[in-house]
């Protein structure tokens, strides 16, 4: 059975309950999928520099045909996963308010990407500026931060694999 991987944002404090994105798990299970909630706890802003390492930890649990669903910073983690040499195809990606560069393109194995966004998402605008500011540091010259404002603007490229759902309009 295929698995849906849920990857949450960075600023979540949840000593008892699961990450916010975990509320989707029962709905997805009712559709006949396994669900894996990747709970990496609460990270502060500086800890997001470890997104690539977190992607390395998630990578072994992904199997052929699995779907990735990510919220906010989780989208940057998905982008790191997509940049790794894929041993399996993840044909579907769902990004909810993604804190990701709005021109990001997935690897060739991805068949579809659905982006939920709205113009009121100012946190991802801040993410774009964080990427630009941190880009001046020498340790970021080789590997740029992937954050951006896709959650605020949607995907702005022309890749036909993207479907966009704007959530602030009827």
Coordinates of N, CA and C in Angstrom, one line a residue:
X1 N 0.8 -1.2 0.0 CA 0.0 0.0 0.0 C 0.9 1.3 0.0
X2 N 0.5 2.2 -0.8 CA 1.3 3.5 -0.9 C 1.2 4.3 0.4
X3 N 2.2 5.1 0.7 CA 2.2 5.9 1.9 C 2.2 7.4 1.5
X4 N 1.5 8.1 2.3 CA 1.6 9.6 2.3 C 2.4 10.1 3.4
X5 N 3.5 10.8 3.1 CA 4.4 11.4 4.1 C 4.0 12.8 4.4
X6 N 3.7 13.1 5.7 CA 3.3 14.4 6.1 C 4.5 15.1 6.8
X7 N 4.9 16.3 6.3 CA 6.1 16.9 6.8 C 5.7 18.4 7.2
X8 N 5.9 18.7 8.5 CA 5.4 19.9 9.0 C 6.3 21.1 8.9
X9 N 5.9 22.3 9.3 CA 6.7 23.5 9.4 C 7.6 23.5 10.5
X10 N 8.4 24.6 10.6 CA 9.5 24.6 11.6 C 9.1 25.1 13.0
X11 N 8.1 26.0 13.1 CA 7.9 26.6 14.4 C 6.6 26.0 15.1
X12 N 6.7 24.7 15.4 CA 5.6 24.0 16.0 C 6.0 23.5 17.4
X13 N 5.3 23.9 18.4 CA 5.5 23.3 19.7 C 4.4 22.4 20.0
X14 N 4.7 21.2 20.3 CA 3.6 20.2 20.5 C 4.1 19.1 21.4
X15 N 4.2 19.4 22.7 CA 4.7 18.3 23.6 C 3.8 17.1 23.8
X16 N 2.5 17.3 23.5 CA 1.6 16.2 23.7 C 1.0 15.7 22.4
X17 N 0.5 16.7 21.6 CA -0.1 16.3 20.3 C 0.9 16.2 19.2
X18 N 0.4 15.8 18.0 CA 1.2 15.7 16.8 C 1.3 17.0 16.2
X19 N 2.2 17.2 15.2 CA 2.3 18.4 14.4 C 0.9 18.8 13.8
X20 N 0.7 20.0 13.5 CA -0.6 20.5 13.0 C -1.0 19.7 11.7
X21 N 0.0 19.5 10.8 CA -0.4 18.8 9.6 C -0.9 17.4 9.8
X22 N -0.6 16.8 11.0 CA -1.1 15.5 11.3 C -2.6 15.3 11.4
X23 N -3.3 16.5 11.4 CA -4.8 16.4 11.4 C -5.3 15.8 10.1
X24 N -4.5 15.8 9.1 CA -4.8 15.2 7.8 C -4.8 13.7 7.8
X25 N -4.0 13.1 8.7 CA -3.8 11.7 8.7 C -5.0 10.9 8.7
X26 N -6.0 11.1 9.6 CA -7.2 10.2 9.5 C -8.0 10.3 8.2
X27 N -8.0 11.5 7.6 CA -8.7 11.7 6.3 C -8.0 10.9 5.2
X28 N -6.7 10.9 5.3 CA -5.9 10.2 4.3 C -6.0 8.7 4.5
X29 N -6.0 8.3 5.7 CA -6.1 6.8 6.0 C -7.5 6.3 5.5
X30 N -8.5 7.1 5.7 CA -9.9 6.7 5.2 C -9.9 6.5 3.7
X31 N -9.0 7.1 3.0 CA -8.9 6.9 1.5 C -8.0 5.7 1.1
X32 N -7.5 5.0 2.2 CA -6.8 3.7 1.9 C -5.3 3.8 1.8
X33 N -4.8 4.9 2.3 CA -3.3 5.1 2.3 C -2.7 4.9 3.7
X34 N -1.5 4.4 3.7 CA -0.7 4.5 5.0 C -0.3 5.9 5.1
X35 N -0.1 6.3 6.4 CA 0.4 7.7 6.6 C 1.6 7.7 7.5
X36 N 2.6 8.4 7.2 CA 3.8 8.6 8.0 C 4.0 10.1 8.3
X37 N 3.7 10.4 9.6 CA 3.9 11.8 10.1 C 5.4 11.9 10.5
X38 N 6.1 12.7 9.8 CA 7.5 13.0 10.2 C 7.6 14.1 11.2
X39 N 7.7 13.8 12.4 CA 7.7 14.7 13.5 C 9.1 15.0 14.0
X40 N 9.7 16.1 13.6 CA 11.0 16.5 14.0 C 11.0 17.5 15.1
X41 N 9.9 17.7 15.7 CA 9.8 18.6 16.9 C 9.8 20.1 16.5
X42 N 10.0 20.9 17.4 CA 10.0 22.4 17.2 C 11.4 22.8 16.9
X43 N 11.6 23.5 15.8 CA 12.8 24.1 15.4 C 12.7 25.6 15.4
X44 N 13.7 26.3 15.8 CA 13.7 27.7 15.7 C 14.2 28.1 14.3
X45 N 14.2 29.4 14.0 CA 14.6 29.9 12.7 C 16.0 29.5 12.3
X46 N 16.9 29.5 13.2 CA 18.3 29.2 12.9 C 18.5 27.7 12.6
X47 N 17.6 26.9 13.2 CA 17.7 25.4 13.0 C 17.3 25.0 11.6
X48 N 16.6 25.9 10.9 CA 16.2 25.5 9.6 C 17.4 25.3 8.6
X49 N 18.6 25.7 9.0 CA 19.8 25.5 8.2 C 20.0 24.0 8.1
X50 N 19.4 23.2 9.0 CA 19.6 21.7 9.0 C 18.5 21.0 8.2
X51 N 17.8 21.7 7.3 CA 16.7 21.1 6.5 C 17.3 20.0 5.7
X52 N 18.5 20.2 5.1 CA 19.0 19.1 4.2 C 19.3 17.9 5.0
X53 N 19.8 18.0 6.3 CA 20.1 16.9 7.1 C 18.8 16.2 7.5
X54 N 17.7 16.9 7.7 CA 16.5 16.3 8.0 C 15.9 15.5 6.8
X55 N 16.1 16.1 5.6 CA 15.7 15.4 4.4 C 16.5 14.0 4.3
X56 N 17.7 14.0 4.7 CA 18.5 12.8 4.7 C 17.9 11.7 5.6
X57 N 17.4 12.2 6.7 CA 16.8 11.3 7.7 C 15.4 10.7 7.2
X58 N 14.7 11.5 6.4 CA 13.4 11.1 5.9 C 13.6 10.2 4.7
X59 N 14.6 10.5 3.9 CA 14.8 9.8 2.6 C 14.7 8.3 2.7
X60 N 15.3 7.6 3.7 CA 15.2 6.1 3.6 C 13.7 5.5 3.8
X61 N 12.8 6.4 4.3 CA 11.5 5.9 4.6 C 10.6 6.0 3.3
X62 N 11.0 6.6 2.3 CA 10.2 6.8 1.1 C 10.4 5.6 0.1
X63 N 9.2 5.2 -0.3 CA 9.1 4.0 -1.2 C 8.5 4.5 -2.6
X64 N 8.7 3.6 -3.6 CA 8.2 3.9 -4.9 C 6.7 4.2 -4.9
X65 N 6.3 5.3 -5.5 CA 4.9 5.7 -5.6 C 4.4 6.5 -4.4
X66 N 5.1 6.7 -3.4 CA 4.7 7.5 -2.2 C 4.4 8.9 -2.6
X67 N 3.6 9.6 -1.8 CA 3.2 11.0 -2.0 C 3.8 11.8 -0.8
X68 N 4.3 13.0 -1.1 CA 4.8 13.9 -0.1 C 3.9 15.0 0.0
X69 N 3.5 15.3 1.3 CA 2.6 16.4 1.6 C 3.3 17.3 2.6
X70 N 3.6 18.5 2.3 CA 4.4 19.4 3.2 C 3.7 20.7 3.5
X71 N 3.9 21.2 4.7 CA 3.4 22.5 5.1 C 4.6 23.4 5.4
X72 N 4.6 24.6 4.8 CA 5.5 25.7 5.1 C 7.0 25.2 4.9
X73 N 7.8 25.2 6.0 CA 9.2 24.8 5.9 C 9.3 23.3 5.4
X74 N 8.3 22.5 5.6 CA 8.3 21.2 5.1 C 8.5 21.1 3.6
X75 N 8.1 22.2 2.9 CA 8.3 22.3 1.5 C 9.7 22.4 1.1
X76 N 10.5 23.1 1.9 CA 11.9 23.2 1.7 C 12.6 21.9 1.9
X77 N 12.1 21.1 2.9 CA 12.6 19.8 3.1 C 12.3 18.9 1.9
X78 N 11.2 19.0 1.4 CA 10.8 18.2 0.2 C 11.7 18.6 -1.0
X79 N 12.0 19.9 -1.1 CA 12.9 20.3 -2.2 C 14.3 19.7 -2.0
X80 N 14.8 19.6 -0.8 CA 16.0 18.9 -0.5 C 15.9 17.4 -0.9
X81 N 14.8 16.8 -0.5 CA 14.6 15.4 -0.9 C 14.6 15.2 -2.4
X82 N 14.0 16.1 -3.1 CA 13.9 16.0 -4.6 C 15.3 16.2 -5.2
X83 N 16.2 16.9 -4.6 CA 17.5 17.2 -5.1 C 18.5 16.0 -4.9
X84 N 18.1 15.0 -4.0 CA 18.9 13.8 -3.8 C 18.8 12.9 -5.0
X85 N 19.8 12.1 -5.2 CA 19.7 11.0 -6.2 C 18.5 10.1 -5.9
X86 N 17.4 10.1 -6.6 CA 16.3 9.3 -6.2 C 16.4 7.9 -6.6
X87 N 16.2 7.0 -5.7 CA 16.2 5.6 -6.0 C 14.8 5.1 -6.3
X88 N 13.8 6.0 -5.9 CA 12.4 5.7 -6.2 C 11.7 7.0 -6.7
X89 N 10.6 6.8 -7.3 CA 9.9 7.9 -7.8 C 8.8 8.3 -6.8
X90 N 8.7 9.6 -6.5 CA 7.6 10.1 -5.7 C 6.7 11.0 -6.7
X91 N 5.7 10.3 -7.3 CA 5.0 11.0 -8.4 C 4.1 12.2 -8.0
X92 N 3.7 12.2 -6.7 CA 2.8 13.3 -6.3 C 3.4 14.1 -5.1
X93 N 3.3 15.4 -5.2 CA 3.7 16.3 -4.1 C 2.6 17.3 -3.9
X94 N 2.2 17.5 -2.6 CA 1.3 18.5 -2.3 C 2.0 19.5 -1.3
X95 N 1.9 20.8 -1.6 CA 2.6 21.8 -0.8 C 1.5 22.8 -0.3
X96 N 1.5 22.9 1.0 CA 0.5 23.8 1.7 C 1.2 25.0 2.2
X97 N 0.9 26.2 1.7 CA 1.5 27.4 2.1 C 3.0 27.2 2.2
X98 N 3.6 26.8 1.0 CA 5.0 26.5 1.0 C 6.0 27.6 1.2
X99 N 6.9 27.5 2.2 CA 8.0 28.4 2.4 C 9.1 28.0 1.5
X100 N 8.9 28.3 0.2 CA 9.8 27.7 -0.8 C 9.9 28.8 -2.0
X101 N 11.0 28.8 -2.6 CA 11.2 29.7 -3.8 C 10.1 29.4 -4.8
X102 N 9.4 30.5 -5.2 CA 8.2 30.3 -6.1 C 8.5 29.9 -7.5
X103 N 9.8 29.7 -7.8 CA 10.2 29.2 -9.1 C 10.8 27.8 -9.1
X104 N 10.7 27.2 -7.9 CA 11.3 25.8 -7.6 C 10.6 24.8 -8.6
X105 N 11.4 23.9 -9.1 CA 10.8 22.8 -10.0 C 11.3 21.5 -9.4
X106 N 10.4 20.5 -9.3 CA 10.8 19.2 -8.8 C 11.6 18.4 -9.8
X107 N 12.1 17.3 -9.4 CA 12.8 16.4 -10.3 C 11.9 15.8 -11.4
X108 N 12.6 15.1 -12.3 CA 11.8 14.6 -13.5 C 10.9 13.4 -13.1
X109 N 11.1 12.8 -11.9 CA 10.2 11.7 -11.5 C 8.9 12.1 -11.0
X110 N 8.7 13.4 -10.7 CA 7.5 13.9 -10.2 C 6.5 14.1 -11.3
X111 N 5.3 13.6 -11.1 CA 4.2 13.8 -12.2 C 3.4 15.0 -11.9
X112 N 3.1 15.3 -10.6 CA 2.2 16.4 -10.3 C 2.6 17.1 -9.0
X113 N 2.4 18.4 -9.0 CA 2.6 19.2 -7.7 C 1.4 20.0 -7.6
X114 N 0.7 19.9 -6.4 CA -0.4 20.8 -6.1 C 0.0 21.8 -5.0
X115 N -0.2 23.1 -5.3 CA 0.2 24.1 -4.4 C -1.0 24.8 -3.8
X116 N -1.2 24.8 -2.5 CA -2.2 25.6 -1.8 C -1.6 26.9 -1.3
X117 N -2.1 28.0 -1.8 CA -1.4 29.3 -1.4 C -2.5 30.4 -1.2
X118 N -2.1 31.5 -0.6 CA -3.0 32.7 -0.6 C -2.1 33.9 -0.4
X119 N -2.6 35.0 -0.9 CA -1.9 36.3 -0.9 C -1.7 36.8 0.5
X120 N -2.4 36.4 1.5 CA -2.2 36.8 2.8 C -1.1 36.1 3.6
X121 N -0.4 35.2 3.0 CA 0.6 34.5 3.7 C 1.9 35.3 3.7
X122 N 2.1 36.1 4.7 CA 3.2 37.0 4.8 C 4.4 36.4 5.4
X123 N 4.2 35.2 6.1 CA 5.4 34.5 6.6 C 6.3 34.0 5.5
X124 N 5.7 33.6 4.4 CA 6.6 33.1 3.3 C 7.3 34.3 2.6
X125 N 6.7 35.5 2.6 CA 7.4 36.7 2.1 C 8.6 36.9 2.9
X126 N 8.5 36.8 4.3 CA 9.6 36.9 5.2 C 10.7 35.9 4.8
X127 N 10.2 34.7 4.5 CA 11.1 33.6 4.1 C 12.0 34.0 2.9
X128 N 11.3 34.6 1.9 CA 12.1 35.1 0.7 C 13.2 36.0 1.2
X129 N 12.9 37.0 2.0 CA 13.9 38.0 2.5 C 15.0 37.3 3.3
X130 N 14.6 36.3 4.1 CA 15.5 35.6 4.9 C 16.6 34.9 4.0
X131 N 16.1 34.3 2.9 CA 16.9 33.6 2.0 C 17.9 34.6 1.4
X132 N 17.4 35.8 1.0 CA 18.3 36.8 0.4 C 19.3 37.3 1.4
X133 N 18.9 37.6 2.7 CA 19.8 38.1 3.7 C 20.9 37.1 4.0
X134 N 20.5 35.8 4.2 CA 21.5 34.8 4.6 C 22.4 34.4 3.4
X135 N 22.0 34.8 2.2 CA 22.8 34.5 1.0 C 24.1 35.3 1.0
X136 N 24.3 36.3 1.8 CA 25.5 37.0 1.9 C 26.6 36.3 2.7
X137 N 26.2 35.3 3.5 CA 27.2 34.6 4.3 C 28.0 33.6 3.5
X138 N 29.3 33.5 3.7 CA 30.1 32.6 2.9 C 29.6 31.2 3.0
X139 N 29.1 30.7 4.1 CA 28.7 29.3 4.2 C 27.4 29.1 3.3
X140 N 26.8 30.1 2.8 CA 25.6 30.0 2.0 C 25.9 30.2 0.5
X141 N 27.2 30.5 0.2 CA 27.5 30.7 -1.2 C 27.4 29.5 -2.1
X142 N 27.8 28.4 -1.5 CA 27.7 27.1 -2.3 C 26.3 26.6 -2.3
X143 N 25.6 26.6 -1.2 CA 24.3 26.1 -1.1 C 23.3 27.1 -0.5
X144 N 22.5 27.6 -1.4 CA 21.5 28.7 -1.0 C 20.4 28.1 -0.1
X145 N 19.9 28.9 0.7 CA 18.6 28.6 1.5 C 17.5 28.5 0.5
X146 N 16.6 27.5 0.6 CA 15.6 27.3 -0.4 C 14.3 28.1 -0.1
X147 N 14.2 28.8 1.0 CA 13.0 29.5 1.3 C 12.6 30.5 0.3
X148 N 11.3 30.7 0.2 CA 10.8 31.7 -0.6 C 9.3 32.0 -0.4
X149 N 8.6 32.7 -1.3 CA 7.3 33.1 -1.1 C 6.2 32.4 -1.9
X150 N 6.4 31.1 -2.2 CA 5.4 30.3 -2.9 C 4.1 30.3 -2.2
X151 N 4.1 30.3 -0.9 CA 2.9 30.3 -0.1 C 2.1 31.6 -0.3
X152 N 2.7 32.6 -0.7 CA 2.1 34.0 -0.9 C 1.7 34.2 -2.3
X153 N 2.5 33.7 -3.3 CA 2.3 34.0 -4.7 C 1.9 32.8 -5.5
X154 N 2.0 31.6 -5.0 CA 1.8 30.4 -5.8 C 3.1 30.1 -6.6
X155 N 3.1 29.1 -7.4 CA 4.2 28.8 -8.3 C 4.1 29.8 -9.5
X156 N 5.2 30.4 -9.8 CA 5.2 31.4 -10.9 C 5.9 31.0 -12.2
X157 N 6.3 29.7 -12.3 CA 6.9 29.2 -13.5 C 5.9 28.7 -14.5
X158 N 6.3 28.0 -15.5 CA 5.4 27.5 -16.5 C 5.5 25.9 -16.6
X159 N 5.8 25.3 -15.6 CA 5.9 23.8 -15.5 C 4.4 23.3 -15.5
X160 N 4.0 22.5 -16.5 CA 2.6 22.0 -16.6 C 2.3 21.0 -15.5
X161 N 3.2 20.5 -14.8 CA 2.9 19.6 -13.7 C 2.3 20.2 -12.5
X162 N 2.3 21.6 -12.4 CA 1.8 22.3 -11.2 C 0.3 22.6 -11.4
X163 N -0.4 22.3 -10.3 CA -1.8 22.8 -10.2 C -1.8 23.7 -9.0
X164 N -2.5 24.8 -9.1 CA -2.5 25.8 -8.0 C -3.9 26.0 -7.5
X165 N -4.0 26.0 -6.2 CA -5.3 26.3 -5.5 C -5.1 27.5 -4.6
X166 N -5.7 28.6 -5.0 CA -5.6 29.8 -4.2 C -6.7 29.7 -3.1
X167 N -6.4 29.8 -1.9 CA -7.3 29.5 -0.8 C -8.0 30.8 -0.2
X168 N -7.6 32.0 -0.7 CA -8.2 33.2 -0.1 C -9.2 33.8 -1.1
X169 N -9.6 33.0 -2.1 CA -10.7 33.5 -3.0 C -11.7 32.3 -3.2
X170 N -13.0 32.7 -3.3 CA -14.0 31.6 -3.4 C -13.9 30.9 -4.8

